[in-house]
Coordinates of C-alpha atoms and ligand atoms in Angstrom, one line a residue:
M1 CA -24.1 -24.3 3.3
K2 CA -22.9 -24.8 -0.3
I3 CA -22.1 -22.4 -3.2
T4 CA -24.6 -22.9 -5.9
N5 CA -23.8 -20.2 -8.4
V6 CA -21.2 -17.5 -9.3
K7 CA -22.6 -14.7 -11.4
V8 CA -20.4 -12.1 -13.0
L9 CA -22.1 -8.8 -13.8
V10 CA -20.3 -6.3 -16.1
T11 CA -22.2 -3.0 -15.9
C12 CA -21.4 0.6 -16.8
P13 CA -23.3 3.0 -14.5
G14 CA -21.0 6.0 -15.1
R15 CA -18.0 3.7 -15.7
N16 CA -17.4 0.0 -16.1
Y17 CA -17.6 -2.3 -13.1
V18 CA -17.1 -6.0 -12.8
L19 CA -19.3 -7.4 -10.0
V20 CA -19.3 -10.9 -8.6
K21 CA -22.3 -12.5 -6.9
I22 CA -21.8 -15.8 -5.1
E23 CA -25.1 -17.5 -4.3
T24 CA -25.7 -20.4 -1.8
D25 CA -28.2 -23.2 -1.2
E26 CA -29.5 -21.4 1.9
G27 CA -30.5 -18.2 0.0
L28 CA -27.6 -16.1 1.3
Y29 CA -25.5 -14.3 -1.3
G30 CA -22.5 -12.1 -1.3
W31 CA -21.3 -9.4 -3.7
G32 CA -17.7 -8.7 -4.6
D33 CA -15.9 -6.2 -6.8
A34 CA -13.6 -7.4 -9.6
T35 CA -13.1 -4.2 -11.5
L36 CA -9.8 -3.6 -13.3
N37 CA -9.9 -0.3 -15.2
G38 CA -9.3 -0.9 -18.9
R39 CA -9.1 -4.7 -18.7
E40 CA -12.5 -5.5 -17.2
L41 CA -13.5 -8.3 -19.7
A42 CA -10.2 -10.1 -19.0
V43 CA -11.2 -10.3 -15.3
A44 CA -14.7 -11.3 -16.2
S45 CA -13.4 -14.2 -18.3
A46 CA -11.0 -15.3 -15.6
L47 CA -13.9 -15.5 -13.2
E48 CA -16.6 -17.0 -15.6
D49 CA -14.4 -19.4 -17.5
H50 CA -11.8 -20.5 -15.0
I51 CA -12.5 -19.7 -11.3
A52 CA -16.3 -20.0 -11.0
P53 CA -16.4 -23.8 -11.8
L54 CA -13.9 -24.3 -8.9
L55 CA -16.2 -22.7 -6.4
I56 CA -19.5 -24.6 -7.1
G57 CA -20.3 -27.0 -4.2
R58 CA -17.7 -25.4 -1.8
D59 CA -18.6 -24.3 1.7
P60 CA -18.5 -20.5 1.5
D61 CA -17.4 -20.3 5.1
R62 CA -13.9 -21.6 4.1
I63 CA -12.5 -18.3 2.8
E64 CA -8.8 -18.8 3.5
D65 CA -9.0 -22.3 1.9
A66 CA -10.7 -20.8 -1.2
W67 CA -8.1 -18.1 -1.3
Q68 CA -5.2 -20.6 -1.2
M69 CA -6.9 -22.9 -3.7
I70 CA -7.5 -20.1 -6.2
F71 CA -4.1 -18.3 -5.7
R72 CA -1.8 -21.4 -5.5
G73 CA -4.0 -23.8 -7.6
T74 CA -2.7 -22.3 -10.8
Y75 CA 0.9 -22.8 -11.8
W76 CA 1.3 -19.3 -13.2
R77 CA -0.1 -17.3 -10.3
G78 CA -0.7 -13.7 -9.5
G79 CA -0.8 -10.6 -11.7
P80 CA -3.4 -7.8 -11.8
V81 CA -6.1 -9.8 -13.7
L82 CA -6.0 -13.0 -11.6
M83 CA -5.6 -11.1 -8.3
T84 CA -8.5 -8.8 -9.1
A85 CA -10.6 -11.8 -9.9
L86 CA -9.6 -13.4 -6.6
A87 CA -10.4 -10.2 -4.8
G88 CA -13.9 -10.2 -6.2
V89 CA -14.5 -13.8 -4.9
D90 CA -12.9 -12.9 -1.5
L91 CA -15.0 -9.9 -0.9
A92 CA -18.2 -11.8 -1.8
L93 CA -17.3 -14.6 0.6
W94 CA -16.6 -12.1 3.5
D95 CA -20.0 -10.6 2.6
I96 CA -21.7 -14.0 3.0
K97 CA -19.8 -14.7 6.2
G98 CA -21.0 -11.5 7.8
K99 CA -24.6 -12.2 6.7
R100 CA -24.4 -15.7 8.1
A101 CA -23.1 -14.4 11.4
G102 CA -25.4 -11.3 11.5
L103 CA -22.4 -9.1 11.9
P104 CA -20.7 -6.3 9.9
V105 CA -17.3 -7.5 8.5
Y106 CA -15.3 -5.2 10.8
S107 CA -16.7 -7.2 13.7
L108 CA -15.5 -10.4 12.1
L109 CA -12.0 -8.8 11.8
G110 CA -11.8 -8.1 15.5
G111 CA -14.1 -5.2 16.1
K112 CA -13.7 -1.5 16.1
T113 CA -10.4 0.2 16.9
R114 CA -11.9 3.6 15.9
E115 CA -15.3 5.1 15.1
G116 CA -14.5 6.1 11.5
A117 CA -11.7 6.2 9.0
L118 CA -10.0 9.7 8.5
A119 CA -10.6 10.4 4.8
Y120 CA -9.0 12.4 2.1
T121 CA -10.4 13.7 -1.2
H122 CA -9.0 14.8 -4.5
C123 CA -8.4 18.5 -5.4
G124 CA -7.2 19.3 -8.8
G125 CA -7.0 22.5 -11.0
E126 CA -5.6 24.2 -14.0
D127 CA -3.6 26.6 -11.9
F128 CA -2.7 27.2 -8.2
H129 CA -5.7 29.4 -7.5
E130 CA -8.1 26.8 -8.8
V131 CA -6.5 24.1 -6.7
E132 CA -6.7 26.5 -3.7
D133 CA -10.4 27.1 -4.3
E134 CA -11.0 23.3 -4.5
V135 CA -9.1 22.8 -1.2
R136 CA -11.2 25.5 0.5
A137 CA -14.4 23.8 -0.8
A138 CA -13.1 20.4 0.5
L139 CA -12.3 21.9 3.9
A140 CA -15.8 23.4 4.0
R141 CA -17.2 19.9 3.4
G142 CA -15.4 18.7 6.5
F143 CA -12.2 17.2 5.0
K144 CA -9.0 17.7 6.9
N145 CA -6.8 15.9 4.4
V146 CA -6.7 16.7 0.7
R147 CA -4.7 15.4 -2.2
V148 CA -3.6 18.3 -4.5
Q149 CA -2.8 18.0 -8.3
V150 CA -2.3 20.8 -10.8
S151 CA -2.0 21.0 -14.6
I152 CA 1.6 21.5 -15.7
P153 CA 2.3 24.3 -18.1
G154 CA 3.2 23.0 -21.6
N155 CA 2.0 19.4 -20.8
V156 CA -1.2 18.1 -22.3
G157 CA -3.4 16.5 -19.6
T158 CA -2.0 15.9 -16.2
Y159 CA -3.0 13.1 -13.8
G160 CA -5.6 14.4 -11.4
T161 CA -6.7 17.4 -13.4
A162 CA -9.0 17.8 -16.4
P163 CA -8.1 15.1 -18.9
G164 CA -6.2 16.4 -22.0
R165 CA -7.4 14.8 -25.2
S166 CA -4.2 15.2 -27.2
T167 CA -5.0 15.1 -30.9
V168 CA -1.3 15.3 -31.6
M169 CA -0.6 11.6 -31.1
G170 CA -3.7 9.9 -30.0
S171 CA -7.3 9.3 -30.8
T172 CA -10.2 11.5 -29.6
R173 CA -12.6 8.6 -29.9
P174 CA -14.2 7.9 -26.5
D175 CA -13.6 4.1 -26.8
M176 CA -9.9 4.5 -27.5
P177 CA -7.2 5.7 -25.1
Y178 CA -6.5 9.4 -25.2
V179 CA -2.9 10.3 -25.2
E180 CA -1.4 12.9 -22.8
Q181 CA 1.9 14.7 -23.4
W182 CA 4.1 15.0 -20.4
E183 CA 7.6 16.2 -19.6
P184 CA 9.3 15.8 -16.1
A185 CA 11.1 19.1 -16.2
P186 CA 8.1 21.5 -16.0
Y187 CA 6.4 19.1 -13.6
L188 CA 9.4 19.2 -11.2
R189 CA 9.5 23.0 -11.4
T190 CA 5.8 23.4 -10.9
I191 CA 4.9 21.1 -7.9
P192 CA 7.1 22.9 -5.3
K193 CA 5.6 26.2 -6.4
M194 CA 2.1 24.8 -6.0
F195 CA 2.8 23.8 -2.4
E196 CA 4.4 27.2 -1.7
H197 CA 1.3 28.8 -2.9
L198 CA -1.0 26.6 -0.9
R199 CA 0.9 26.9 2.3
V200 CA 0.9 30.7 2.1
A201 CA -2.8 30.8 1.2
L202 CA -4.1 28.1 3.5
G203 CA -1.5 27.8 6.4
D204 CA 0.1 24.8 7.9
E205 CA -2.9 23.0 9.4
V206 CA -4.5 21.4 6.4
E207 CA -2.9 18.0 5.6
L208 CA -1.8 18.0 2.0
L209 CA -1.0 14.9 -0.1
H210 CA 0.3 14.6 -3.7
D211 CA 0.3 11.7 -6.1
V212 CA 3.4 11.6 -8.4
H213 CA 1.7 8.7 -10.2
E214 CA 4.9 6.8 -10.8
R215 CA 6.2 9.1 -13.5
L216 CA 9.7 10.0 -12.2
N217 CA 13.1 8.3 -12.2
P218 CA 14.8 7.8 -8.9
I219 CA 16.9 10.9 -8.7
Q220 CA 14.0 13.1 -9.9
A221 CA 11.8 11.6 -7.2
S222 CA 14.5 12.1 -4.6
R223 CA 14.9 15.8 -5.7
L224 CA 11.1 16.4 -5.6
A225 CA 10.7 14.8 -2.2
Q226 CA 13.6 16.8 -0.8
E227 CA 12.3 20.1 -2.2
L228 CA 8.8 19.5 -0.7
E229 CA 10.2 19.0 2.8
P230 CA 9.4 22.6 3.9
Y231 CA 5.7 22.1 3.1
H232 CA 5.3 19.1 5.4
L233 CA 3.2 16.8 3.2
F234 CA 1.1 14.2 4.9
F235 CA 2.6 11.9 2.2
L236 CA 4.0 11.9 -1.3
E237 CA 2.5 9.0 -3.2
D238 CA 3.9 6.7 -5.8
P239 CA 7.1 8.5 -6.5
L240 CA 8.4 5.5 -8.5
R241 CA 7.0 2.6 -10.5
P242 CA 6.7 -0.7 -8.4
E243 CA 9.5 -2.2 -10.6
H244 CA 12.1 0.0 -8.8
K245 CA 11.7 -0.9 -5.2
E246 CA 15.4 -0.7 -4.5
S247 CA 15.4 2.9 -5.6
F248 CA 13.2 3.9 -2.7
R249 CA 16.5 3.7 -0.7
L250 CA 17.8 6.7 -2.7
I251 CA 14.6 8.7 -1.9
R252 CA 14.9 7.8 1.8
Q253 CA 18.6 9.0 1.8
H254 CA 17.5 12.5 0.7
T255 CA 14.4 13.4 2.5
T256 CA 12.0 13.1 5.5
T257 CA 8.9 13.7 3.4
P258 CA 6.6 10.7 4.2
I259 CA 6.3 8.3 1.3
A260 CA 3.3 6.2 0.3
M261 CA 3.2 3.3 -2.2
G262 CA 1.2 0.2 -3.0
E263 CA -1.8 0.7 -5.3
L264 CA -0.1 -1.0 -8.2
F265 CA 1.0 -4.0 -6.1
H266 CA -0.8 -7.3 -6.9
S267 CA 1.1 -9.4 -4.4
R268 CA 2.1 -9.0 -0.7
W269 CA 5.6 -9.9 -1.6
E270 CA 5.9 -6.6 -3.5
A271 CA 5.3 -4.8 -0.2
V272 CA 7.7 -6.8 2.0
P273 CA 11.0 -5.0 1.3
L274 CA 9.4 -1.5 1.4
I275 CA 7.9 -2.3 4.7
T276 CA 10.6 -4.3 6.4
E277 CA 13.3 -1.8 5.3
Q278 CA 11.0 1.0 6.3
L279 CA 11.4 2.7 2.9
I280 CA 7.8 3.8 3.1
D281 CA 5.5 5.3 5.7
F282 CA 2.1 4.3 4.3
I283 CA 1.2 1.1 2.5
R284 CA -1.5 1.9 -0.1
C285 CA -2.5 -1.4 -1.7
D286 CA -5.7 -1.6 -3.6
I287 CA -7.8 -4.3 -1.8
G288 CA -9.5 -5.0 -5.1
H289 CA -6.2 -5.8 -6.9
I290 CA -4.1 -7.3 -4.1
G291 CA -6.5 -10.3 -3.6
G292 CA -9.1 -8.9 -1.3
L293 CA -9.5 -8.6 2.5
T294 CA -7.9 -12.0 3.2
E295 CA -4.6 -10.7 1.7
A296 CA -4.9 -7.0 2.8
R297 CA -5.3 -7.9 6.5
K298 CA -2.0 -9.9 6.3
I299 CA -0.3 -6.9 4.8
A300 CA -1.7 -4.7 7.5
V301 CA -0.2 -7.0 10.2
L302 CA 3.2 -6.9 8.5
A303 CA 3.0 -3.1 8.3
E304 CA 2.0 -2.8 12.0
T305 CA 5.1 -4.8 12.9
Y306 CA 7.3 -2.1 11.2
N307 CA 5.3 1.0 12.3
V308 CA 4.0 1.5 8.8
Q309 CA 0.4 2.8 8.5
T310 CA -2.3 1.9 6.0
A311 CA -3.7 4.2 3.3
W312 CA -5.6 1.8 1.1
H313 CA -6.3 2.9 -2.5
G314 CA -9.8 4.4 -2.9
P315 CA -10.2 5.7 -6.4
G316 CA -13.3 6.1 -8.6
D317 CA -12.5 3.1 -10.7
I318 CA -13.2 0.4 -8.1
A319 CA -16.7 -0.3 -6.9
P320 CA -18.3 0.7 -3.6
M321 CA -17.8 -2.9 -2.3
T322 CA -14.1 -2.4 -2.2
H323 CA -14.5 1.0 -0.6
A324 CA -16.6 -0.7 2.0
A325 CA -13.9 -3.3 2.5
N326 CA -11.4 -0.5 2.9
V327 CA -13.3 1.0 5.8
H328 CA -14.2 -2.3 7.5
L329 CA -10.5 -3.0 7.6
D330 CA -9.5 0.6 8.5
I331 CA -11.7 0.6 11.6
S332 CA -10.5 -2.8 12.8
I333 CA -6.7 -2.4 12.8
P334 CA -4.4 -0.4 15.1
N335 CA -2.1 1.0 12.3
F336 CA -4.7 2.8 10.1
G337 CA -3.3 6.0 8.6
V338 CA -5.8 7.6 6.2
Q339 CA -8.4 6.5 3.6
E340 CA -8.7 7.8 0.1
M341 CA -12.3 8.3 -0.9
V342 CA -14.4 9.4 -3.8
H343 CA -18.1 10.4 -4.1
F344 CA -19.9 8.1 -6.5
P345 CA -22.3 9.7 -8.9
E346 CA -26.0 9.0 -8.5
V347 CA -26.0 6.7 -11.5
T348 CA -23.5 4.4 -9.9
Q349 CA -25.4 4.4 -6.6
E350 CA -28.6 3.5 -8.5
V351 CA -26.9 0.2 -9.3
I352 CA -24.5 -0.4 -6.4
F353 CA -25.7 1.0 -3.0
G354 CA -24.9 0.8 0.7
G355 CA -21.3 1.8 0.4
P356 CA -19.5 3.8 3.1
T357 CA -20.7 7.3 3.9
F358 CA -18.8 10.5 4.7
D359 CA -19.3 12.2 8.1
N360 CA -17.3 15.4 8.9
G361 CA -14.0 14.2 7.6
Y362 CA -14.4 10.5 8.3
M363 CA -15.7 7.5 6.4
V364 CA -18.1 5.2 8.2
V365 CA -19.8 1.9 7.3
S366 CA -23.2 0.7 8.4
D367 CA -23.7 -2.1 10.9
R368 CA -25.6 -4.1 8.3
P369 CA -24.3 -7.7 8.2
G370 CA -21.5 -8.3 5.7
L371 CA -19.9 -5.5 3.7
G372 CA -23.2 -3.6 3.7
T373 CA -23.4 -3.1 0.0
D374 CA -25.9 -4.5 -2.5
V375 CA -26.6 -4.4 -6.2
N376 CA -29.8 -3.6 -8.1
E377 CA -29.4 -6.1 -10.9
A378 CA -32.3 -4.7 -13.0
A379 CA -30.7 -1.3 -12.9
A380 CA -27.4 -2.8 -13.8
A381 CA -28.9 -4.3 -17.0
K382 CA -29.6 -0.7 -18.2
Y383 CA -25.9 0.1 -18.4
P384 CA -24.1 -2.4 -20.7
Y385 CA -20.3 -2.5 -20.9
E386 CA -18.7 0.3 -22.9
R387 CA -15.1 -0.3 -24.0
S388 CA -12.8 2.3 -22.5
Y389 CA -9.2 2.6 -21.6
L390 CA -7.0 4.5 -19.1
P391 CA -5.1 7.3 -20.8
M392 CA -1.6 6.8 -22.2
V393 CA 1.3 9.3 -22.0
R394 CA 4.0 10.2 -24.4
R395 CA 7.0 12.5 -24.1
F396 CA 7.2 15.5 -26.4
D397 CA 9.5 13.5 -28.6
G398 CA 6.7 10.9 -29.1
S399 CA 8.2 8.2 -26.9
V400 CA 6.0 6.2 -24.5
H401 CA 6.0 7.3 -20.9
D402 CA 4.3 5.9 -17.8
W403 CA 0.8 7.3 -17.2
Ligands
CS2_1 C1 -4.8 7.2 -8.5 C2 -5.9 6.4 -9.2 O1 -6.3 7.5 -6.7 C3 -5.1 7.3 -7.0 O2 -4.2 7.3 -6.2 O3 -3.5 6.6 -8.6 O4 -6.9 7.2 -9.5 C4 -5.4 5.6 -10.4 O5 -4.9 6.6 -11.4 C5 -6.5 4.8 -11.0 O6 -7.0 4.0 -10.0 C6 -6.0 4.0 -12.2 O7 -6.9 3.1 -12.6
MG2 MG1 -2.3 7.0 -6.9

C-alpha cells in the first residue's frame, strides 16, 4: 500500500479545525486532527508545503518510521506548530492501520484494560451559586468528576467562565483577540471560598477539579494548593507555566493536593522531570500537540513506571479525532486517570462525526476500525476559515500576563 495524497482541510463548523486526510492507492484513507487554536494556518502550511511531499509514496503501515522521519528529519525540530502537524499525520496513519486490520485503534494498542474512560466536564459561573447549579446539572447528566471555575470579582473575563470582552485595552472585533484583565490577589482570595461553598453545598463525594491555567508564580501556586487541601481536589491543573518545571518542587513541598500538568507540552522531554521526580500526579498532554498517539503512548509508559496517571487534554478546540485518540489510549493502558471531555455542537458534528460518546460518566469509542471518526467534506466546504485568536490577558496596570 502506498500514500497517494495528503489533503489538508481547514474548516470552521463552530470554530476552526485543521483536518488531515491521508489517501492510499488501495482506497483506504485516514483522518487526523492538526488544529492549533489561533495559529491554524501555520500548521496547515507546515503540512501542505513541507510535510505532505515527504509522505507521498510511503507505506502508511510504517507509522513509527514516518514519525521519526518527520520529527528528526528537520534540523530545528519540535514546537507547537510542527508537533501539531505531526500529530495530524500520526492520527491519520493510525486510522488507516486500524481500517487495514479491521480493528479499532485501542485493539492495536493492546486491547481494552477498561470498558470506558471516566470523564470530567467543565462547570463555570459568575458566582458560587451559579457554579453549584452547573455542578448539580452535570451530576444529573451522570458525571462524577467536574472541573469548576468561577469569575473573579474585579477581574474582566476569567478562564472557564463567560468571556469578558474588555474594551479598556483590547478590541471588541470578533477577528481580533479580546483582552481580559486579571489580578492574582482577588483570584487567590476567591478560589478557596468557592471550594468551601461547593463542599458545604454538595458534600465530599463529587470529585472536583480546577484549572489554574498557568497564571500564578511559584509561591502563589504553592499557597493556593496548600489552602485547597481541606477540599480534597481530584487535581489542581496547570499551577505554573511549563517554563518553570523546577518550581513544581516548591509546590510539592507545601501540599498534598494532587497536581496535573502537560497540555502545553510539545515534547515528551518536557514531561520527563515532572514524572521521574514525581512532581505531578497526572500527566495531561494534548495528544494533538505532543505529536499524536505514537508519542503519547510512550509518555503513558513512562508515567506508568512512576505511578503517574494520565488525564489527556480534551478541550473544545481540538477536533473529535483527537478526542477519539484520547479514549482509544485511555482504555488500553493500565495507568489511566481521568478524561477531559466536551460536547461538540451539532454544527461540528455535521462535519466531523463518529467521535467518542458519553455514557453515564464514562467516554466510550465505537468498535469501528481505526479511530472511528470521519469527515463530511461537502459539509466542511460550507464553513470557510474565519480568523480568530485566543484571548489575551493584561494586569490592571496594563502589563501583559499569561492567559
Ligand atoms: C484548558 C483549555 O481544557 C483545558 O484544560 O486549558 O481549554 C485551553 O484553554 C485551550 O485548549 C487553549 O486553546
Ligand atoms: Mg487546562
